Coordinates of C-alpha atoms in Angstrom, one line a residue:
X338 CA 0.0 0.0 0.0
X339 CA 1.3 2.9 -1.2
X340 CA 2.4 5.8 1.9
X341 CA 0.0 9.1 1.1
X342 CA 3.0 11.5 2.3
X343 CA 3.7 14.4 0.9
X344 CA 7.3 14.8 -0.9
X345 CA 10.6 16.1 1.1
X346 CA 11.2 18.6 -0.6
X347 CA 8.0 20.1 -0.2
X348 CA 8.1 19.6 3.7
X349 CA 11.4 21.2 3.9
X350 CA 10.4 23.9 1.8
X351 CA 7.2 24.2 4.3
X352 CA 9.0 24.2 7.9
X353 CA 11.7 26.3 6.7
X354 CA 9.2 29.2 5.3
X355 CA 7.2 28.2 8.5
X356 CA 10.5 29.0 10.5
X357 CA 11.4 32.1 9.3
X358 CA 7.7 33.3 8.2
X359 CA 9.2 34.2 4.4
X360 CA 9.4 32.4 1.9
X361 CA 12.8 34.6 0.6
X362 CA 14.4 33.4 3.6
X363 CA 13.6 29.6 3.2
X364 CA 15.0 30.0 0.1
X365 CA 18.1 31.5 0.6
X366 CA 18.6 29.2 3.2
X367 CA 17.2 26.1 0.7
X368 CA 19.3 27.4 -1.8
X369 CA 16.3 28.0 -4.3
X370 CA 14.0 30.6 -5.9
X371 CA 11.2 32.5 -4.0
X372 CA 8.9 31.2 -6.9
X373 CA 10.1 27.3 -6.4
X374 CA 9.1 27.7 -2.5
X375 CA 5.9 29.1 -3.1
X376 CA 5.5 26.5 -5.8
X377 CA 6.1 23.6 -3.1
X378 CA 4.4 25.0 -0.7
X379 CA 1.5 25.6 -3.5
X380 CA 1.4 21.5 -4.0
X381 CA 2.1 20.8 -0.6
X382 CA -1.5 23.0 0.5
X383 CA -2.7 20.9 -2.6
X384 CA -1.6 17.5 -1.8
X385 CA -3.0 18.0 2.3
X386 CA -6.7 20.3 0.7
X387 CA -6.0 22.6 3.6
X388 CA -4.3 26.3 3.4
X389 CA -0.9 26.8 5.3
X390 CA -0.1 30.3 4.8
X391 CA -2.3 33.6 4.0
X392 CA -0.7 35.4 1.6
X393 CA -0.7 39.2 1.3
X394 CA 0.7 41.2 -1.1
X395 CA 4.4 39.7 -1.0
X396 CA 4.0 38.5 2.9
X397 CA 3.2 35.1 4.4
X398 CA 1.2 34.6 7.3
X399 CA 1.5 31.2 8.9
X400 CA -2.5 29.8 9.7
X401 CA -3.4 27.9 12.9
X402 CA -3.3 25.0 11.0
X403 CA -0.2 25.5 9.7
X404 CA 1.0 26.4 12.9
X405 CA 0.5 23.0 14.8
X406 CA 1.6 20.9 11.3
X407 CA 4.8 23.0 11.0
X408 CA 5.5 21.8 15.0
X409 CA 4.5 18.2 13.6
X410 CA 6.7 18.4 10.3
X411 CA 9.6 20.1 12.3
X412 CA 9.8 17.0 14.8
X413 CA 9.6 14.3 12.4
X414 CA 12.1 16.1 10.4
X415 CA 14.7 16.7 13.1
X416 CA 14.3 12.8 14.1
X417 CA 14.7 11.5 10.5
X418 CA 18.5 13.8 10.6
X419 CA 18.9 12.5 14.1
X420 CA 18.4 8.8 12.6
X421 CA 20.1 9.5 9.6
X422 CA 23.0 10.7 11.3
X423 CA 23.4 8.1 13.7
X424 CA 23.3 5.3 10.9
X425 CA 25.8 7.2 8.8
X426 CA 27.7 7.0 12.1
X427 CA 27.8 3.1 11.9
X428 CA 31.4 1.4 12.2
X429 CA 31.2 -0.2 8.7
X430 CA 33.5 -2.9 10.8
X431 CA 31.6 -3.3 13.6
X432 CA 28.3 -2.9 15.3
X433 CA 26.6 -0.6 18.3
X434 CA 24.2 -1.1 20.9
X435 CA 21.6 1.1 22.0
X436 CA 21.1 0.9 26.3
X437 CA 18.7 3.0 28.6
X438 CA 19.8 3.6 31.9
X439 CA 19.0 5.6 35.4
X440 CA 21.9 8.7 34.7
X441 CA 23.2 9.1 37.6
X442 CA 24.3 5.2 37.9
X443 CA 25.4 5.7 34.5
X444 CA 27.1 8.6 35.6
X445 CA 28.9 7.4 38.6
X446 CA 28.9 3.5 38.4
X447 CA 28.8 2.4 34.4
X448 CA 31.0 5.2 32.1
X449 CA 33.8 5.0 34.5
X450 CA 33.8 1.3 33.8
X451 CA 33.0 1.4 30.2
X452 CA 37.0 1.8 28.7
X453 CA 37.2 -2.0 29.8
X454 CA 34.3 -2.7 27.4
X455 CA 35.8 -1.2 24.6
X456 CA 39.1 -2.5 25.4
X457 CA 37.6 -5.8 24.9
X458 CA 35.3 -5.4 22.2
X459 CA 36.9 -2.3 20.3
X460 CA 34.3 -2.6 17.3
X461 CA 31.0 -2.1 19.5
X462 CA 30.3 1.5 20.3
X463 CA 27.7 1.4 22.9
X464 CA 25.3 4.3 23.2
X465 CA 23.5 5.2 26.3
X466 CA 20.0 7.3 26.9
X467 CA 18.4 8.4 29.5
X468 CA 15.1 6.7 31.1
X469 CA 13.9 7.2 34.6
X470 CA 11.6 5.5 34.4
X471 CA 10.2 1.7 33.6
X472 CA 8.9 1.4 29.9
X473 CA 7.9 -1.5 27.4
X474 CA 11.1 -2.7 25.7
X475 CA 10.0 -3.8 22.9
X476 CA 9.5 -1.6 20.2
X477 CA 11.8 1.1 22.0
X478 CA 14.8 0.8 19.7
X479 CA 16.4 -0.2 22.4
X480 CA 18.8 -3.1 23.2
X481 CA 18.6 -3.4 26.7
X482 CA 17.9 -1.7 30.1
X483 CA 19.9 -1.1 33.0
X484 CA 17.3 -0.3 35.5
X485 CA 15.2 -1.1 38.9
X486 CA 13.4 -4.3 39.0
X487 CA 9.6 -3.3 38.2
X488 CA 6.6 -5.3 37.2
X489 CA 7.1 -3.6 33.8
X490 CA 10.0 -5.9 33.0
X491 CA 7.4 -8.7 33.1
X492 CA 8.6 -11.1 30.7
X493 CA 11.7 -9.7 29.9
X494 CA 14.9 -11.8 31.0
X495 CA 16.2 -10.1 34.0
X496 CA 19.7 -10.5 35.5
X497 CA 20.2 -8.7 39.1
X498 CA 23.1 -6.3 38.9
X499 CA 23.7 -5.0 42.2
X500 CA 21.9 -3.9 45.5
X501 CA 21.4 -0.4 46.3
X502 CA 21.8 0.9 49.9
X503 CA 21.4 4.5 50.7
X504 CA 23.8 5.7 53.6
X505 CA 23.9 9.1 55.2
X506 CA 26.6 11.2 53.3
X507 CA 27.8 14.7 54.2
X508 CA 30.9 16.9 53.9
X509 CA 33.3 16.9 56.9
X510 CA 33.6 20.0 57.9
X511 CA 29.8 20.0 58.7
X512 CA 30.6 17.9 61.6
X513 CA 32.9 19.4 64.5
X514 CA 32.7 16.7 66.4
X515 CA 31.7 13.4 66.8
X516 CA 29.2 12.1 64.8
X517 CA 25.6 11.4 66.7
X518 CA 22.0 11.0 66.3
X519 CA 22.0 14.5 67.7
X520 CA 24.3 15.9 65.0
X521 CA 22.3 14.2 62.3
X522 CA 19.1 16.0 63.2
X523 CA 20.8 19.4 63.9
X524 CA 22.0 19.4 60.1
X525 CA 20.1 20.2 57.4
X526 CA 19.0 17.0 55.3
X527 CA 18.8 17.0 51.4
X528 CA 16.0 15.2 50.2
X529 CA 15.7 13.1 46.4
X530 CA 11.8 14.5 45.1
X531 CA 11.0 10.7 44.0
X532 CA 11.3 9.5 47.8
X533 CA 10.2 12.1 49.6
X534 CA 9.5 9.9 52.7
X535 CA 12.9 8.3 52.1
X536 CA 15.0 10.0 55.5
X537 CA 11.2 9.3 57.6
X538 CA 11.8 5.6 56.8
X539 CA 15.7 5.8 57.5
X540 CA 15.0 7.4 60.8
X541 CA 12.1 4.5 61.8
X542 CA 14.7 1.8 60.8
X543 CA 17.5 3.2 62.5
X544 CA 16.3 4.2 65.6
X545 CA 17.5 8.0 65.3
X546 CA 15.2 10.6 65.9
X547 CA 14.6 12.8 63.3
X548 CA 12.9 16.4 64.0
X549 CA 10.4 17.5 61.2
X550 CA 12.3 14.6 58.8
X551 CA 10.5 15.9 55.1
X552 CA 11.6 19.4 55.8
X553 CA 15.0 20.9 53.5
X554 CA 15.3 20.9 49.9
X555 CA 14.5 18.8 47.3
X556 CA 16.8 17.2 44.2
X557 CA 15.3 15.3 41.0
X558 CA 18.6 13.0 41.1
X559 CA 20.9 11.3 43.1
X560 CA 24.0 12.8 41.0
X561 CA 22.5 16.4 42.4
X562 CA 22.3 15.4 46.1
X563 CA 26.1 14.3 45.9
X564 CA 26.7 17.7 44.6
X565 CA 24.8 19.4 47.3
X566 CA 26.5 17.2 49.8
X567 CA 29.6 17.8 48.3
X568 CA 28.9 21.8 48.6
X569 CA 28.5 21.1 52.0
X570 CA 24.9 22.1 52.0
X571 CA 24.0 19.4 53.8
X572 CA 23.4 15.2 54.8
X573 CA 22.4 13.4 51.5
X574 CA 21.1 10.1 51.7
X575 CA 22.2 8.3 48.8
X576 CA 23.4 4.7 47.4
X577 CA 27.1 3.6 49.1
X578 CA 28.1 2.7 45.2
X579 CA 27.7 6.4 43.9
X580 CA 30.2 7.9 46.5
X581 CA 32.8 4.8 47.2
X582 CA 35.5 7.3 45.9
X583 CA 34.7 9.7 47.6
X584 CA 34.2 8.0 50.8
X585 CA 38.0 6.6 50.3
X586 CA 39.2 10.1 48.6
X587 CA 37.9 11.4 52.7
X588 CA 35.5 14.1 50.5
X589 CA 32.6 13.1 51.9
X590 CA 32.1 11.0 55.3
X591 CA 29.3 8.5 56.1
X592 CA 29.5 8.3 59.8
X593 CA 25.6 6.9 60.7
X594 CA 24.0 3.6 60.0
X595 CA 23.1 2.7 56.1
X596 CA 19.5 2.4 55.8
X597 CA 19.3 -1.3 55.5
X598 CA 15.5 -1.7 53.8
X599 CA 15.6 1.9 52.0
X600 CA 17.2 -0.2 48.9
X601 CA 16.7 -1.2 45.2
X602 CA 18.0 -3.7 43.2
X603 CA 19.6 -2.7 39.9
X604 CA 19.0 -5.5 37.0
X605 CA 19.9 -5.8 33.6
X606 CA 17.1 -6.6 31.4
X607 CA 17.3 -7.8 28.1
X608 CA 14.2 -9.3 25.5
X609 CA 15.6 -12.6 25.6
X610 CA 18.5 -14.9 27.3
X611 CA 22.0 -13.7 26.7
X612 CA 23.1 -17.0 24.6
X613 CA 20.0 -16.0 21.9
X614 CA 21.1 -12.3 22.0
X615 CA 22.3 -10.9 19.1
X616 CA 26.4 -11.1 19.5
X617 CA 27.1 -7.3 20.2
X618 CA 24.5 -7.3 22.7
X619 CA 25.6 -10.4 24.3
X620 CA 29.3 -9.4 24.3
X621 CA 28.3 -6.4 26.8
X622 CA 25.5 -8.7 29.1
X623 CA 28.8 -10.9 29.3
X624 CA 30.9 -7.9 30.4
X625 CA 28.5 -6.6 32.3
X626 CA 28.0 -9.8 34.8
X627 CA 31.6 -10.3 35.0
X628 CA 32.2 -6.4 35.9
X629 CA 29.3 -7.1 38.8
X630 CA 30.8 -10.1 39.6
X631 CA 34.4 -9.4 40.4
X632 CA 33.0 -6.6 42.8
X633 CA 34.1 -7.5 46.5
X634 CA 31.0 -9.1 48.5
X635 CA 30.2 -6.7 51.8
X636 CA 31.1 -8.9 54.5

Protein backbone atom coordinates (compact mmCIF):
# COMPACT_ATOMS: atom_id res chain seq x y z
CA UNK A 1 0.00 0.00 0.00
CA UNK A 2 1.29 2.93 -1.20
CA UNK A 3 2.41 5.84 1.88
CA UNK A 4 0.00 9.10 1.11
CA UNK A 5 2.99 11.51 2.27
CA UNK A 6 3.75 14.45 0.95
CA UNK A 7 7.28 14.79 -0.93
CA UNK A 8 10.61 16.12 1.13
CA UNK A 9 11.23 18.61 -0.64
CA UNK A 10 7.96 20.08 -0.22
CA UNK A 11 8.08 19.58 3.68
CA UNK A 12 11.41 21.20 3.85
CA UNK A 13 10.36 23.94 1.77
CA UNK A 14 7.18 24.22 4.29
CA UNK A 15 9.00 24.17 7.93
CA UNK A 16 11.72 26.33 6.73
CA UNK A 17 9.21 29.17 5.34
CA UNK A 18 7.22 28.23 8.51
CA UNK A 19 10.53 28.99 10.49
CA UNK A 20 11.38 32.15 9.30
CA UNK A 21 7.72 33.29 8.18
CA UNK A 22 9.15 34.21 4.38
CA UNK A 23 9.39 32.42 1.87
CA UNK A 24 12.80 34.64 0.60
CA UNK A 25 14.44 33.36 3.63
CA UNK A 26 13.62 29.63 3.21
CA UNK A 27 15.03 30.02 0.12
CA UNK A 28 18.14 31.46 0.64
CA UNK A 29 18.59 29.18 3.20
CA UNK A 30 17.24 26.06 0.73
CA UNK A 31 19.27 27.44 -1.82
CA UNK A 32 16.26 27.97 -4.30
CA UNK A 33 13.99 30.60 -5.93
CA UNK A 34 11.22 32.49 -4.02
CA UNK A 35 8.88 31.18 -6.93
CA UNK A 36 10.05 27.32 -6.36
CA UNK A 37 9.07 27.71 -2.51
CA UNK A 38 5.91 29.14 -3.12
CA UNK A 39 5.47 26.48 -5.80
CA UNK A 40 6.14 23.62 -3.08
CA UNK A 41 4.44 24.99 -0.68
CA UNK A 42 1.52 25.57 -3.46
CA UNK A 43 1.38 21.55 -4.01
CA UNK A 44 2.08 20.78 -0.55
CA UNK A 45 -1.46 22.95 0.48
CA UNK A 46 -2.69 20.89 -2.61
CA UNK A 47 -1.60 17.53 -1.80
CA UNK A 48 -3.04 18.04 2.27
CA UNK A 49 -6.73 20.29 0.67
CA UNK A 50 -6.01 22.61 3.56
CA UNK A 51 -4.29 26.25 3.44
CA UNK A 52 -0.92 26.80 5.33
CA UNK A 53 -0.07 30.30 4.77
CA UNK A 54 -2.27 33.60 4.00
CA UNK A 55 -0.75 35.38 1.60
CA UNK A 56 -0.73 39.22 1.27
CA UNK A 57 0.69 41.17 -1.07
CA UNK A 58 4.43 39.70 -1.04
CA UNK A 59 4.00 38.50 2.92
CA UNK A 60 3.20 35.11 4.38
CA UNK A 61 1.18 34.62 7.32
CA UNK A 62 1.46 31.21 8.88
CA UNK A 63 -2.45 29.80 9.66
CA UNK A 64 -3.41 27.87 12.90
CA UNK A 65 -3.33 24.99 10.98
CA UNK A 66 -0.23 25.52 9.71
CA UNK A 67 0.98 26.41 12.93
CA UNK A 68 0.53 23.03 14.76
CA UNK A 69 1.65 20.90 11.30
CA UNK A 70 4.77 23.03 10.95
CA UNK A 71 5.50 21.85 14.96
CA UNK A 72 4.54 18.21 13.61
CA UNK A 73 6.65 18.42 10.31
CA UNK A 74 9.61 20.10 12.34
CA UNK A 75 9.84 17.05 14.85
CA UNK A 76 9.58 14.32 12.42
CA UNK A 77 12.12 16.08 10.44
CA UNK A 78 14.66 16.75 13.09
CA UNK A 79 14.26 12.83 14.09
CA UNK A 80 14.68 11.54 10.54
CA UNK A 81 18.54 13.81 10.65
CA UNK A 82 18.86 12.51 14.12
CA UNK A 83 18.40 8.77 12.64
CA UNK A 84 20.13 9.51 9.58
CA UNK A 85 23.05 10.74 11.26
CA UNK A 86 23.36 8.09 13.69
CA UNK A 87 23.32 5.27 10.90
CA UNK A 88 25.82 7.16 8.80
CA UNK A 89 27.73 7.02 12.07
CA UNK A 90 27.77 3.10 11.94
CA UNK A 91 31.42 1.42 12.16
CA UNK A 92 31.15 -0.16 8.66
CA UNK A 93 33.49 -2.92 10.77
CA UNK A 94 31.62 -3.27 13.65
CA UNK A 95 28.27 -2.86 15.30
CA UNK A 96 26.60 -0.56 18.27
CA UNK A 97 24.18 -1.09 20.91
CA UNK A 98 21.64 1.14 22.04
CA UNK A 99 21.14 0.95 26.33
CA UNK A 100 18.73 2.96 28.57
CA UNK A 101 19.77 3.60 31.88
CA UNK A 102 19.04 5.63 35.43
CA UNK A 103 21.94 8.74 34.75
CA UNK A 104 23.20 9.11 37.61
CA UNK A 105 24.25 5.16 37.85
CA UNK A 106 25.39 5.69 34.51
CA UNK A 107 27.13 8.63 35.62
CA UNK A 108 28.86 7.41 38.63
CA UNK A 109 28.92 3.49 38.43
CA UNK A 110 28.82 2.40 34.41
CA UNK A 111 30.97 5.18 32.12
CA UNK A 112 33.80 5.02 34.48
CA UNK A 113 33.84 1.29 33.76
CA UNK A 114 33.03 1.39 30.16
CA UNK A 115 36.97 1.79 28.75
CA UNK A 116 37.20 -2.01 29.83
CA UNK A 117 34.32 -2.72 27.36
CA UNK A 118 35.80 -1.16 24.56
CA UNK A 119 39.14 -2.53 25.38
CA UNK A 120 37.64 -5.82 24.86
CA UNK A 121 35.27 -5.39 22.17
CA UNK A 122 36.90 -2.34 20.27
CA UNK A 123 34.27 -2.60 17.28
CA UNK A 124 31.04 -2.12 19.50
CA UNK A 125 30.32 1.51 20.27
CA UNK A 126 27.71 1.43 22.91
CA UNK A 127 25.29 4.32 23.22
CA UNK A 128 23.54 5.19 26.27
CA UNK A 129 19.95 7.35 26.93
CA UNK A 130 18.44 8.43 29.52
CA UNK A 131 15.08 6.70 31.08
CA UNK A 132 13.95 7.18 34.60
CA UNK A 133 11.59 5.47 34.43
CA UNK A 134 10.23 1.72 33.62
CA UNK A 135 8.91 1.40 29.94
CA UNK A 136 7.90 -1.51 27.36
CA UNK A 137 11.08 -2.67 25.74
CA UNK A 138 9.96 -3.77 22.86
CA UNK A 139 9.50 -1.58 20.24
CA UNK A 140 11.83 1.11 22.00
CA UNK A 141 14.79 0.75 19.72
CA UNK A 142 16.41 -0.16 22.40
CA UNK A 143 18.79 -3.15 23.16
CA UNK A 144 18.59 -3.44 26.75
CA UNK A 145 17.92 -1.73 30.10
CA UNK A 146 19.88 -1.11 32.99
CA UNK A 147 17.29 -0.27 35.51
CA UNK A 148 15.21 -1.09 38.86
CA UNK A 149 13.36 -4.29 39.02
CA UNK A 150 9.60 -3.29 38.21
CA UNK A 151 6.57 -5.31 37.22
CA UNK A 152 7.07 -3.64 33.77
CA UNK A 153 10.01 -5.91 33.00
CA UNK A 154 7.41 -8.74 33.08
CA UNK A 155 8.59 -11.14 30.73
CA UNK A 156 11.70 -9.74 29.87
CA UNK A 157 14.94 -11.75 30.99
CA UNK A 158 16.17 -10.10 33.97
CA UNK A 159 19.70 -10.49 35.51
CA UNK A 160 20.23 -8.74 39.14
CA UNK A 161 23.07 -6.35 38.95
CA UNK A 162 23.70 -5.02 42.22
CA UNK A 163 21.89 -3.89 45.48
CA UNK A 164 21.35 -0.37 46.26
CA UNK A 165 21.76 0.95 49.92
CA UNK A 166 21.45 4.51 50.74
CA UNK A 167 23.75 5.72 53.59
CA UNK A 168 23.87 9.12 55.16
CA UNK A 169 26.61 11.19 53.30
CA UNK A 170 27.85 14.73 54.16
CA UNK A 171 30.92 16.88 53.90
CA UNK A 172 33.34 16.88 56.88
CA UNK A 173 33.62 20.03 57.88
CA UNK A 174 29.81 20.00 58.68
CA UNK A 175 30.58 17.89 61.56
CA UNK A 176 32.86 19.41 64.45
CA UNK A 177 32.66 16.73 66.44
CA UNK A 178 31.68 13.38 66.81
CA UNK A 179 29.16 12.12 64.77
CA UNK A 180 25.61 11.41 66.67
CA UNK A 181 22.04 11.01 66.34
CA UNK A 182 22.01 14.54 67.68
CA UNK A 183 24.28 15.95 64.96
CA UNK A 184 22.29 14.15 62.30
CA UNK A 185 19.10 15.97 63.22
CA UNK A 186 20.81 19.35 63.87
CA UNK A 187 22.02 19.43 60.13
CA UNK A 188 20.11 20.23 57.35
CA UNK A 189 19.02 17.04 55.33
CA UNK A 190 18.85 17.02 51.43
CA UNK A 191 15.98 15.17 50.19
CA UNK A 192 15.74 13.07 46.42
CA UNK A 193 11.83 14.50 45.11
CA UNK A 194 11.03 10.66 44.03
CA UNK A 195 11.34 9.50 47.84
CA UNK A 196 10.17 12.05 49.63
CA UNK A 197 9.50 9.86 52.75
CA UNK A 198 12.87 8.34 52.10
CA UNK A 199 15.04 9.97 55.54
CA UNK A 200 11.20 9.28 57.62
CA UNK A 201 11.78 5.58 56.83
CA UNK A 202 15.65 5.76 57.53
CA UNK A 203 15.01 7.41 60.75
CA UNK A 204 12.14 4.47 61.82
CA UNK A 205 14.68 1.81 60.82
CA UNK A 206 17.50 3.15 62.48
CA UNK A 207 16.30 4.24 65.57
CA UNK A 208 17.48 7.95 65.26
CA UNK A 209 15.17 10.62 65.88
CA UNK A 210 14.63 12.82 63.28
CA UNK A 211 12.87 16.41 64.00
CA UNK A 212 10.43 17.50 61.21
CA UNK A 213 12.29 14.63 58.81
CA UNK A 214 10.53 15.86 55.13
CA UNK A 215 11.64 19.43 55.80
CA UNK A 216 15.01 20.95 53.53
CA UNK A 217 15.29 20.87 49.94
CA UNK A 218 14.53 18.81 47.31
CA UNK A 219 16.75 17.25 44.23
CA UNK A 220 15.30 15.26 41.02
CA UNK A 221 18.57 12.95 41.06
CA UNK A 222 20.88 11.28 43.08
CA UNK A 223 24.04 12.83 40.96
CA UNK A 224 22.49 16.43 42.43
CA UNK A 225 22.26 15.41 46.09
CA UNK A 226 26.12 14.35 45.90
CA UNK A 227 26.74 17.65 44.64
CA UNK A 228 24.76 19.44 47.34
CA UNK A 229 26.51 17.24 49.79
CA UNK A 230 29.60 17.78 48.25
CA UNK A 231 28.93 21.81 48.63
CA UNK A 232 28.49 21.07 52.04
CA UNK A 233 24.91 22.14 52.05
CA UNK A 234 23.95 19.44 53.83
CA UNK A 235 23.44 15.21 54.79
CA UNK A 236 22.40 13.41 51.53
CA UNK A 237 21.09 10.11 51.72
CA UNK A 238 22.21 8.27 48.82
CA UNK A 239 23.37 4.67 47.38
CA UNK A 240 27.06 3.61 49.07
CA UNK A 241 28.10 2.66 45.15
CA UNK A 242 27.74 6.41 43.95
CA UNK A 243 30.18 7.89 46.54
CA UNK A 244 32.76 4.83 47.23
CA UNK A 245 35.45 7.29 45.87
CA UNK A 246 34.73 9.73 47.64
CA UNK A 247 34.25 8.03 50.76
CA UNK A 248 37.98 6.56 50.33
CA UNK A 249 39.22 10.12 48.64
CA UNK A 250 37.93 11.36 52.66
CA UNK A 251 35.50 14.10 50.48
CA UNK A 252 32.56 13.13 51.94
CA UNK A 253 32.12 11.01 55.33
CA UNK A 254 29.35 8.47 56.06
CA UNK A 255 29.47 8.33 59.81
CA UNK A 256 25.59 6.95 60.70
CA UNK A 257 24.04 3.55 60.00
CA UNK A 258 23.10 2.74 56.08
CA UNK A 259 19.46 2.37 55.77
CA UNK A 260 19.33 -1.30 55.50
CA UNK A 261 15.54 -1.73 53.78
CA UNK A 262 15.58 1.88 52.02
CA UNK A 263 17.22 -0.16 48.91
CA UNK A 264 16.67 -1.22 45.19
CA UNK A 265 17.98 -3.72 43.16
CA UNK A 266 19.64 -2.65 39.92
CA UNK A 267 18.97 -5.50 37.03
CA UNK A 268 19.92 -5.78 33.57
CA UNK A 269 17.14 -6.62 31.39
CA UNK A 270 17.32 -7.76 28.09
CA UNK A 271 14.23 -9.31 25.48
CA UNK A 272 15.60 -12.59 25.62
CA UNK A 273 18.55 -14.88 27.28
CA UNK A 274 21.96 -13.74 26.74
CA UNK A 275 23.06 -16.97 24.60
CA UNK A 276 20.03 -16.01 21.94
CA UNK A 277 21.07 -12.31 21.98
CA UNK A 278 22.30 -10.88 19.07
CA UNK A 279 26.42 -11.11 19.53
CA UNK A 280 27.12 -7.32 20.20
CA UNK A 281 24.50 -7.29 22.68
CA UNK A 282 25.62 -10.44 24.31
CA UNK A 283 29.29 -9.41 24.34
CA UNK A 284 28.26 -6.42 26.78
CA UNK A 285 25.47 -8.68 29.05
CA UNK A 286 28.80 -10.90 29.31
CA UNK A 287 30.89 -7.86 30.42
CA UNK A 288 28.51 -6.60 32.32
CA UNK A 289 28.02 -9.85 34.81
CA UNK A 290 31.56 -10.29 34.99
CA UNK A 291 32.16 -6.45 35.88
CA UNK A 292 29.27 -7.09 38.78
CA UNK A 293 30.77 -10.14 39.57
CA UNK A 294 34.43 -9.39 40.37
CA UNK A 295 32.97 -6.56 42.76
CA UNK A 296 34.10 -7.51 46.47
CA UNK A 297 30.97 -9.06 48.54
CA UNK A 298 30.22 -6.71 51.79
CA UNK A 299 31.12 -8.92 54.49
Amino acid sequence: MRRKIPSNSALMAFEASARHGSFARAADELALTEGAISRQIGRLEAFLGVTLFERVGNRVRLLPSGERYAAQVRESLDRLERDSQYLMGQPKDGASIDIATIPTFATRWLIPRLGGFQERHPNIIVHLAERMEPFVLAGSGFDAAIHFEHPAWTGMRMHRLLHETLVPVCHPALLDKAADAASLDRLPRLHRRQNPDAWQRYAQESGITLTNPTIGPCYDLHIMLIGAALAGLGVALVPRLYVETELAEGRLIAPWPEGQSISKTFSLILPEPVRLSDGPIQAFADWLLSEVHALPRAG
